[in-house]
PDB file of C-alpha atoms and ligand atoms in Angstrom:
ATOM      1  CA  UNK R   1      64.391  93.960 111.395  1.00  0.00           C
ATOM      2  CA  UNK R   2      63.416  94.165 115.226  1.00  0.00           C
ATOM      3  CA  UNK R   3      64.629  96.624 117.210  1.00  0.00           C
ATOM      4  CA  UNK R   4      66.559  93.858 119.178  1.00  0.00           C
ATOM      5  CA  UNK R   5      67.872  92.471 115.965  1.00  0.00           C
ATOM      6  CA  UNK R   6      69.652  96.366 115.010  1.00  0.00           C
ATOM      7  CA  UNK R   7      70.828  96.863 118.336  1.00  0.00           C
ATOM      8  CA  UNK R   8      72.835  93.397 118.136  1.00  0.00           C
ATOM      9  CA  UNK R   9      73.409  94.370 114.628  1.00  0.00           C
ATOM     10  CA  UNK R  10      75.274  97.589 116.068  1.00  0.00           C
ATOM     11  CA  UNK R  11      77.134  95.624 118.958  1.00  0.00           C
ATOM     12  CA  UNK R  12      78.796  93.414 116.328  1.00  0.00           C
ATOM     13  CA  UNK R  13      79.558  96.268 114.001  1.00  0.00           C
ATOM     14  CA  UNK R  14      80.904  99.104 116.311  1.00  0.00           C
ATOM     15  CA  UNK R  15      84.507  98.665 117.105  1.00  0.00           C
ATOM     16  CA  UNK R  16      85.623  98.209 120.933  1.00  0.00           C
ATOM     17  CA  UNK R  17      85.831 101.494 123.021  1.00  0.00           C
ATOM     18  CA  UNK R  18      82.857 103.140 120.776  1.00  0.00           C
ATOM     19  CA  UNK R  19      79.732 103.454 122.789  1.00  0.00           C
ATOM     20  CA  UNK R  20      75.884 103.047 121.162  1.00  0.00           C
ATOM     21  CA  UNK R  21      73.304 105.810 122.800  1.00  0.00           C
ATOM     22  CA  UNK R  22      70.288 104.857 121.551  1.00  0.00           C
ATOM     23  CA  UNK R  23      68.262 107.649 120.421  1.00  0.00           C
ATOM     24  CA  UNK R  24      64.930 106.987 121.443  1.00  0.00           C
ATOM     25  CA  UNK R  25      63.446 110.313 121.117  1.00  0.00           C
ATOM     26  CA  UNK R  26      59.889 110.845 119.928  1.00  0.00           C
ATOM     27  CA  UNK R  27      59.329 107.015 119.895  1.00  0.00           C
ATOM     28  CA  UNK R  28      57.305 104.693 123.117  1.00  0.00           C
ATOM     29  CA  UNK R  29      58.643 103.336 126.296  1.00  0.00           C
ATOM     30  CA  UNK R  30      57.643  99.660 124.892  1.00  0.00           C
ATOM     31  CA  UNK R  31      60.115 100.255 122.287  1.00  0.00           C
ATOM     32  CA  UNK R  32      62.642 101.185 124.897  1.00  0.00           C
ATOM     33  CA  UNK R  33      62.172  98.344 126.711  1.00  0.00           C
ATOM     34  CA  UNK R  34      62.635  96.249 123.993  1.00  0.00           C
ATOM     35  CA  UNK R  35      66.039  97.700 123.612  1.00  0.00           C
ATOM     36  CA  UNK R  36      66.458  97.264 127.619  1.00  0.00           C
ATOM     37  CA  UNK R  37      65.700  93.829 127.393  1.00  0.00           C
ATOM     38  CA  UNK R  38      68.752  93.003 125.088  1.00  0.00           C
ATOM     39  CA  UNK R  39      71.213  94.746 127.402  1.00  0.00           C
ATOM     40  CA  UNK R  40      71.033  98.363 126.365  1.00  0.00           C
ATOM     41  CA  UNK R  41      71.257 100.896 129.384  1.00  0.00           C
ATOM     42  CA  UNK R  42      72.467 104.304 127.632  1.00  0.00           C
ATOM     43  CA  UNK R  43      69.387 106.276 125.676  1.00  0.00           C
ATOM     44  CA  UNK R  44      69.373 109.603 124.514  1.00  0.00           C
ATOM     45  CA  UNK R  45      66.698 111.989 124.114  1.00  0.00           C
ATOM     46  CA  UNK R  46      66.568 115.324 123.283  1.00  0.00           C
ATOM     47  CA  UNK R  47      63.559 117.076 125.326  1.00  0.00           C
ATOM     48  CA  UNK R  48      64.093 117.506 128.878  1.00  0.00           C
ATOM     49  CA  UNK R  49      59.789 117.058 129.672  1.00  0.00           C
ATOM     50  CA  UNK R  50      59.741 113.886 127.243  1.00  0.00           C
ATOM     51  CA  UNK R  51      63.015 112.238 128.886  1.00  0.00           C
ATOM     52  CA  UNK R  52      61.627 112.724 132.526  1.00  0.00           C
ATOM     53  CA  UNK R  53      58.552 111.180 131.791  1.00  0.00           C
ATOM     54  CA  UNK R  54      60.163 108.254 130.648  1.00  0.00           C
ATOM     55  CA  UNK R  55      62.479 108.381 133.373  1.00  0.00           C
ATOM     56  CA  UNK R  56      59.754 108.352 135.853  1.00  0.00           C
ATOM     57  CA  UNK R  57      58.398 104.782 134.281  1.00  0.00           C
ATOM     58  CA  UNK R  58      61.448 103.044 133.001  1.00  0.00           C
ATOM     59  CA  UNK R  59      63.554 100.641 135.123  1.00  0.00           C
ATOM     60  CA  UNK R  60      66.142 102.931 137.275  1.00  0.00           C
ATOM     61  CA  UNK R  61      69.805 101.340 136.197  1.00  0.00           C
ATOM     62  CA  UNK R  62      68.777 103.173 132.284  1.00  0.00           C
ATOM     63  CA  UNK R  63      71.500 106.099 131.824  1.00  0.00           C
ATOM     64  CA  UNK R  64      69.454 109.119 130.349  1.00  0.00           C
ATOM     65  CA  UNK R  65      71.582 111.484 128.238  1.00  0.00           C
ATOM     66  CA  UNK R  66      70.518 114.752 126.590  1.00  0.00           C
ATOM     67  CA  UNK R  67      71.349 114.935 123.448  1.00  0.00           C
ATOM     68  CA  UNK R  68      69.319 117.961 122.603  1.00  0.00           C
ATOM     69  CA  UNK R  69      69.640 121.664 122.756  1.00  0.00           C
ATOM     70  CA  UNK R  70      68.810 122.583 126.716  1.00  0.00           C
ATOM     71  CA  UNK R  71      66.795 125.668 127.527  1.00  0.00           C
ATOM     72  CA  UNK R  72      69.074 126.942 130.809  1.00  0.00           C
ATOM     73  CA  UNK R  73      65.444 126.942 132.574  1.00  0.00           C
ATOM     74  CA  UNK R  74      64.692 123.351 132.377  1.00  0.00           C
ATOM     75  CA  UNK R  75      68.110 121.929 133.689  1.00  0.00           C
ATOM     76  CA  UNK R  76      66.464 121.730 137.220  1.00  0.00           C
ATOM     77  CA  UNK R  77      64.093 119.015 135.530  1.00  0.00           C
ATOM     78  CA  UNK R  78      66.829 116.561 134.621  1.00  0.00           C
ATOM     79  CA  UNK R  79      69.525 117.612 137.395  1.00  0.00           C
ATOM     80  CA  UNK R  80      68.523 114.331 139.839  1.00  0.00           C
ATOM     81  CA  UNK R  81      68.923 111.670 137.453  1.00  0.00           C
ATOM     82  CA  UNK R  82      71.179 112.649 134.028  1.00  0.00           C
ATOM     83  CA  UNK R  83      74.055 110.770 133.408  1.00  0.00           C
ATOM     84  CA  UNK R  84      75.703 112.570 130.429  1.00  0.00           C
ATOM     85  CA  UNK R  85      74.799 115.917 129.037  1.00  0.00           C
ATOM     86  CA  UNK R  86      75.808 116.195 125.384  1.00  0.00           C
ATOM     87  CA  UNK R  87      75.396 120.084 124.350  1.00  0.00           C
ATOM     88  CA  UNK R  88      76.608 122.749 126.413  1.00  0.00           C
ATOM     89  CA  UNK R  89      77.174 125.420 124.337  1.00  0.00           C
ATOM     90  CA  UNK R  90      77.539 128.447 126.710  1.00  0.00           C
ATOM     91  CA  UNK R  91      78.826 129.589 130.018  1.00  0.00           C
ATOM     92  CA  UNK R  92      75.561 130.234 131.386  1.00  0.00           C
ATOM     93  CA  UNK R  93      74.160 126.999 130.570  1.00  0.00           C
ATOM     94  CA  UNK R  94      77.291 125.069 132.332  1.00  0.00           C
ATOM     95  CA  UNK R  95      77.044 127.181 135.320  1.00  0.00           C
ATOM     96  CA  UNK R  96      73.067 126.233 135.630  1.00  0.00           C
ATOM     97  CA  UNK R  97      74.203 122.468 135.280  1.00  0.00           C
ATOM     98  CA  UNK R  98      76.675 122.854 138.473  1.00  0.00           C
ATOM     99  CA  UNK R  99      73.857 124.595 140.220  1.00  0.00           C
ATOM    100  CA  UNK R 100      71.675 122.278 140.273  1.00  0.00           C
ATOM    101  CA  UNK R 101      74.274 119.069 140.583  1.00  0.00           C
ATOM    102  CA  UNK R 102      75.277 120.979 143.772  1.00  0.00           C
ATOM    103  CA  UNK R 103      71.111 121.136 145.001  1.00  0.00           C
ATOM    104  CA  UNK R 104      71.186 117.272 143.928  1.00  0.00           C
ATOM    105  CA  UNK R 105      73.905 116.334 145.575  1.00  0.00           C
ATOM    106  CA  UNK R 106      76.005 115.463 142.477  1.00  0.00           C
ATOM    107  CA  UNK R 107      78.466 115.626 139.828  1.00  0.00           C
ATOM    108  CA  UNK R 108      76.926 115.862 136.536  1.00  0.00           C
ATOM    109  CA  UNK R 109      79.410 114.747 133.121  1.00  0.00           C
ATOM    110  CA  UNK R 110      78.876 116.989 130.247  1.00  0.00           C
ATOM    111  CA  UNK R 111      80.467 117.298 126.874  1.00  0.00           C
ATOM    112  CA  UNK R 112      80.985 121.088 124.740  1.00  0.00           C
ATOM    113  CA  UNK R 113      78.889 120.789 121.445  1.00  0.00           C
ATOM    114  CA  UNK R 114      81.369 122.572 119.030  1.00  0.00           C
ATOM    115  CA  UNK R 115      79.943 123.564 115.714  1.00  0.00           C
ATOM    116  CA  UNK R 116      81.867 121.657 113.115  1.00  0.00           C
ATOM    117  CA  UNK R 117      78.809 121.662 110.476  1.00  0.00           C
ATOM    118  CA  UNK R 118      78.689 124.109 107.745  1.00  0.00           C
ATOM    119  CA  UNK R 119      74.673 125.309 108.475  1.00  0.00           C
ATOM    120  CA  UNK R 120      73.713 128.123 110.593  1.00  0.00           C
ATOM    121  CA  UNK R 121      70.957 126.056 112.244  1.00  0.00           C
ATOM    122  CA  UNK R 122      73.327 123.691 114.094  1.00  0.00           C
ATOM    123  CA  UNK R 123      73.861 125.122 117.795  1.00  0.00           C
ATOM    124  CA  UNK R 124      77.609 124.443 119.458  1.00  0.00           C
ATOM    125  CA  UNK R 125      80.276 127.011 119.975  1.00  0.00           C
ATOM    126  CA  UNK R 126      82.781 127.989 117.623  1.00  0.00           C
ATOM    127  CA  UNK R 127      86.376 126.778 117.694  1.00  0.00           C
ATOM    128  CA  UNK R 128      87.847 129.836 118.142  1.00  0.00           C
ATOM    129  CA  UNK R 129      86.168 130.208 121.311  1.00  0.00           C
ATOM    130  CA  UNK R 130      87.114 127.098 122.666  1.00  0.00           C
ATOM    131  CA  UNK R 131      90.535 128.252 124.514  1.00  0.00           C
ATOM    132  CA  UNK R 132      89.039 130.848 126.404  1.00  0.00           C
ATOM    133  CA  UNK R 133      85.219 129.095 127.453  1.00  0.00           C
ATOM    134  CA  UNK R 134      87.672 126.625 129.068  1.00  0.00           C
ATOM    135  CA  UNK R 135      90.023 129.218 130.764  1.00  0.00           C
ATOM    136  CA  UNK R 136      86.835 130.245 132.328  1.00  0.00           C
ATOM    137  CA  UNK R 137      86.290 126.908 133.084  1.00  0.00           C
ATOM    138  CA  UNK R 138      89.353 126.255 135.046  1.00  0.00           C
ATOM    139  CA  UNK R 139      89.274 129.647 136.773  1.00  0.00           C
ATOM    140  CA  UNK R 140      85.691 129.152 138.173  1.00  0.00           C
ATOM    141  CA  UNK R 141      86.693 125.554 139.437  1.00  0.00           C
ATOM    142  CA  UNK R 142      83.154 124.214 138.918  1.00  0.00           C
ATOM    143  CA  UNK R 143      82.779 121.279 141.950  1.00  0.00           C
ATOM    144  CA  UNK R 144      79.819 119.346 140.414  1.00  0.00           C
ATOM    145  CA  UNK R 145      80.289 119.131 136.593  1.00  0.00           C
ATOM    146  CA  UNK R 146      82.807 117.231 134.603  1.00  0.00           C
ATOM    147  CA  UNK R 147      83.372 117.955 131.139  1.00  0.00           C
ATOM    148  CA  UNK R 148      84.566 114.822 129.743  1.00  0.00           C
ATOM    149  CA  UNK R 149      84.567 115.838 125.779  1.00  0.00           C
ATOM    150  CA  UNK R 150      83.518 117.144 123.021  1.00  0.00           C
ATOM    151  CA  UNK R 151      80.244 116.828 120.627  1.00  0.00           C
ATOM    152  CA  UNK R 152      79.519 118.148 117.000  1.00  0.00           C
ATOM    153  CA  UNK R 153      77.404 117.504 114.489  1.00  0.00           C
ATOM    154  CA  UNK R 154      78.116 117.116 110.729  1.00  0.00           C
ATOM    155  CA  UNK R 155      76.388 118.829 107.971  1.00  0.00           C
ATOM    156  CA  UNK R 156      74.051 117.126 106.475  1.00  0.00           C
ATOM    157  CA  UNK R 157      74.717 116.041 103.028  1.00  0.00           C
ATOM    158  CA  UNK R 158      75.626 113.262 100.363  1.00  0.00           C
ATOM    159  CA  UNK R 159      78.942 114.752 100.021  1.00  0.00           C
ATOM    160  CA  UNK R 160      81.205 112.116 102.421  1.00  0.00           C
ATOM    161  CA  UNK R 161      84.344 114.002 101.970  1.00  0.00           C
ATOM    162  CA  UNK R 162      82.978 116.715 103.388  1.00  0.00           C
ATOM    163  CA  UNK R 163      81.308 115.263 106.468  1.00  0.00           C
ATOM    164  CA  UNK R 164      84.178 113.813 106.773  1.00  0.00           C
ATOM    165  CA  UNK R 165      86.293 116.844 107.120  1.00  0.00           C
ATOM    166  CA  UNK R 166      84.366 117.925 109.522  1.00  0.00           C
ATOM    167  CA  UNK R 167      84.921 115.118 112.177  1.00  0.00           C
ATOM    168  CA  UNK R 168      88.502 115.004 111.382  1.00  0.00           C
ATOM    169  CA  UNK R 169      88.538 118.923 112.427  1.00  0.00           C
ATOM    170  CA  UNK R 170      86.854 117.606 115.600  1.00  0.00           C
ATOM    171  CA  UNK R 171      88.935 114.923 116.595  1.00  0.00           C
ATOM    172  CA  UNK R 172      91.823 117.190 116.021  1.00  0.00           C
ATOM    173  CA  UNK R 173      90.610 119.783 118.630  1.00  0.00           C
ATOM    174  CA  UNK R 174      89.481 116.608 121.342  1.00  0.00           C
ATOM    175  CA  UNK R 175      92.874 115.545 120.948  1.00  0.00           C
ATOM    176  CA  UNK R 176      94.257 118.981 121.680  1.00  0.00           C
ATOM    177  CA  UNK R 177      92.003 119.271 124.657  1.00  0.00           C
ATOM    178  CA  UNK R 178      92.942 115.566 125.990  1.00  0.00           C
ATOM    179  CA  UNK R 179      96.514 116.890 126.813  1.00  0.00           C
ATOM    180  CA  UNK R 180      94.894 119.712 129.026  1.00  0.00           C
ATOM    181  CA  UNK R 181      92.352 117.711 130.043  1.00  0.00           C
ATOM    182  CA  UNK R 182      92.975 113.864 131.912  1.00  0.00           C
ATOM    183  CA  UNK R 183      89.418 113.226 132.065  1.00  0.00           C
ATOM    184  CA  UNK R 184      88.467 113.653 128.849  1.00  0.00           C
ATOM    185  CA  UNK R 185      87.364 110.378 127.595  1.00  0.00           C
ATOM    186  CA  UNK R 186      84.098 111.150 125.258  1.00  0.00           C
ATOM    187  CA  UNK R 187      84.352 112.395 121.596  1.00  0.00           C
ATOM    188  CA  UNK R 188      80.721 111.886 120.649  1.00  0.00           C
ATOM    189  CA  UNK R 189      80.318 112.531 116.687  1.00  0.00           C
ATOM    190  CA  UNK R 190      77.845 109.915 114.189  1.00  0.00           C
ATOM    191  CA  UNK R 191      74.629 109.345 113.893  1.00  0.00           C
ATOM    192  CA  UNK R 192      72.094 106.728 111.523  1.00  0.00           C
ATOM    193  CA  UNK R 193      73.697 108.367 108.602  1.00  0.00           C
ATOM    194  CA  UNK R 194      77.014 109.392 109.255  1.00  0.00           C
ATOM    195  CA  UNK R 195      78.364 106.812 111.978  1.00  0.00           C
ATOM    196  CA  UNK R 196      80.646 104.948 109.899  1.00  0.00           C
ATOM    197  CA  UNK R 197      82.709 107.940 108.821  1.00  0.00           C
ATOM    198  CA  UNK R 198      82.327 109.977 112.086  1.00  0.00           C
ATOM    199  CA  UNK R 199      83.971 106.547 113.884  1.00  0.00           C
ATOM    200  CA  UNK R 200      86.042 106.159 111.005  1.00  0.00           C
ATOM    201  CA  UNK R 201      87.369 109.601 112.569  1.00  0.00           C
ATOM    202  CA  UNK R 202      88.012 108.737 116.273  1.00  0.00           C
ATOM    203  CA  UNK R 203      84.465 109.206 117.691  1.00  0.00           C
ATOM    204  CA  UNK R 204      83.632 106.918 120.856  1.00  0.00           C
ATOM    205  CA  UNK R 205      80.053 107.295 121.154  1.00  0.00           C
ATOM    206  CA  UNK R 206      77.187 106.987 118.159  1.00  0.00           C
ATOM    207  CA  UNK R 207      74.119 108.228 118.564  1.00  0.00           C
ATOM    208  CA  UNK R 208      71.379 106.107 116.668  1.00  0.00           C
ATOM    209  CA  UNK R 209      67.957 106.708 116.357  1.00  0.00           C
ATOM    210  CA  UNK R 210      66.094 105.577 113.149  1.00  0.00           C
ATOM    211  CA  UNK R 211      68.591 102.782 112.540  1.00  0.00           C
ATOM    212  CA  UNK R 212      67.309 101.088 115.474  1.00  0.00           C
ATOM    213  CA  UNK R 213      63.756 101.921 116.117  1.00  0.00           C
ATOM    214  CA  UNK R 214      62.697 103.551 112.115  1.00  0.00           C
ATOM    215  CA  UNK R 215      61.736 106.571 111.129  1.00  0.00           C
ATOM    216  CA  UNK R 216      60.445 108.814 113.398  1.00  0.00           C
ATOM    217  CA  UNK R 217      56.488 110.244 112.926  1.00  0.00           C
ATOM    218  CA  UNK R 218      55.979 113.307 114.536  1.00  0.00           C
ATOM    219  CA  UNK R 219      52.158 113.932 113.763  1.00  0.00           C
ATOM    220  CA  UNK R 220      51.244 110.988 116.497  1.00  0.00           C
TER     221      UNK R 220
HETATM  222  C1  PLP P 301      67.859 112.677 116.741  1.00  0.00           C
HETATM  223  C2  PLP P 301      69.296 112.818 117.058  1.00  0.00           C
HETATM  224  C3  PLP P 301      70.194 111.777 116.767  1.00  0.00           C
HETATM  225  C4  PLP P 301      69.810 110.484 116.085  1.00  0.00           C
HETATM  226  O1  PLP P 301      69.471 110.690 114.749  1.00  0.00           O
HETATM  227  P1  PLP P 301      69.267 109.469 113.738  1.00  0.00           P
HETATM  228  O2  PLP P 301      69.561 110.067 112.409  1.00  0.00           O
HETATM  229  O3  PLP P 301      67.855 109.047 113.875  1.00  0.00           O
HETATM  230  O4  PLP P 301      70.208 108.392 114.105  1.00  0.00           O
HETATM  231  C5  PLP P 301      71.525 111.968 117.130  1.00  0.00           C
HETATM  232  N1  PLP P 301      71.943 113.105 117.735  1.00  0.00           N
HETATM  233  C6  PLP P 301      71.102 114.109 118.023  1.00  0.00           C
HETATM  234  C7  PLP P 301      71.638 115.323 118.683  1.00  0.00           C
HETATM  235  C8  PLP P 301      69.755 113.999 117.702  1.00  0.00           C
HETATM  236  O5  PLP P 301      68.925 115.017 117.987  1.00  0.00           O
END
């Protein structure tokens, strides 16, 4: 199938209120603008260099989202243009993001990535640091981020019950937050493998990659 034929595939399959980032890491700008040209404005990436490049090319009403782990040094990169920031995973980092909103003039949304998976290689801060990252949070009064939700990734494996454990935990902790939080309005959990079960599990934004443009070859 096209690229334009599994992004329409997506709109009619994803219930109302979940969002589709299309991952488009790794892969062209023609293959972007195929998506572009059915309607799609929200792409993620997950390299700050490769996502400003594309940026720099692409028509200007795309909304570029990170998706990736973010080195604190490269933030300034991305700062002018970013609509959504999906990772933050550490005081330092979030106070960098506000920094350079503030230089740019704006207010930059950004979820928490909260490790949910059960693999040491997944970034994301752990649960039990949640309460007091966002008591921080609220006594620094940052003036040009939002934090709008939550992120996590599940483990990957076969075993469904498991992955879907997992998202349940994370749901469970966005819906905590919610009540402290009125802006929260992003739980974003699922990707080519997983979505189903992760919004299955409350999650309002997918991220899919491979589903929509194929595999992805990183020798080119
Ligand atoms: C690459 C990536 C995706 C998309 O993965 P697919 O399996 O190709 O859908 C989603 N989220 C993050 C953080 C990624 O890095």
């Amino acid at each position: 199938m096209s690229i334009a034929e599994n992004i329409e595939k997506f709109r009619q399959e994803l219930p109302e209120g979940v969002e589709l980032c299309a991952i488009s890491k790794v892969k062209p700008k023609e293959d972007i603008l195929e998506a572009y040209e059915t309607g799609q404005r929200v792409f993620g990436e997950n390299k700050i260099q490769e996502m400003t490049d594309k940026q720099a090319d692409l028509p200007e009403d795309i909304q570029w989202q990170m998706v990736g782990h973010v080195q604190t040094n490269k933030v300034k990169d991305m700062a002018p243009y970013v609509s959504l920031i999906h990772a933050v995973h550490k005081m330092k980092l979030l106070k960098e993001i506000n920094k350079r909103a503030k230089q740019n003039e704006r207010i930059i949304d950004c979820l928490i990535q909260v490790k949910i998976a059960d693999e040491d290689s997944k970034f994301g801060m752990d649960a039990d640091n949640l309460d007091g990252f966002f008591d921080q949070v609220d006594e620094k009064e940052f003036k040009n981020v939002r934090i709008i939700g939550l992120m996590g990734m599940a483990t990957l494996t076969e075993d469904e019950s498991q992955i879907e454990k997992e998202f349940k935990s994370l749901k469970e902790i966005y819906d905590n937050y919610s009540e402290r939080y009125s802006q929260f309005s992003q739980l974003s959990m699922g990707m080519s493998g997983d979505y189903k079960i992760a919004v299955n599990c409350g999650s309002t934004m997918v991220r899919i990659g491979s589903s929509i443009f194929g595999p992805r070859n990183y020798d080119k």
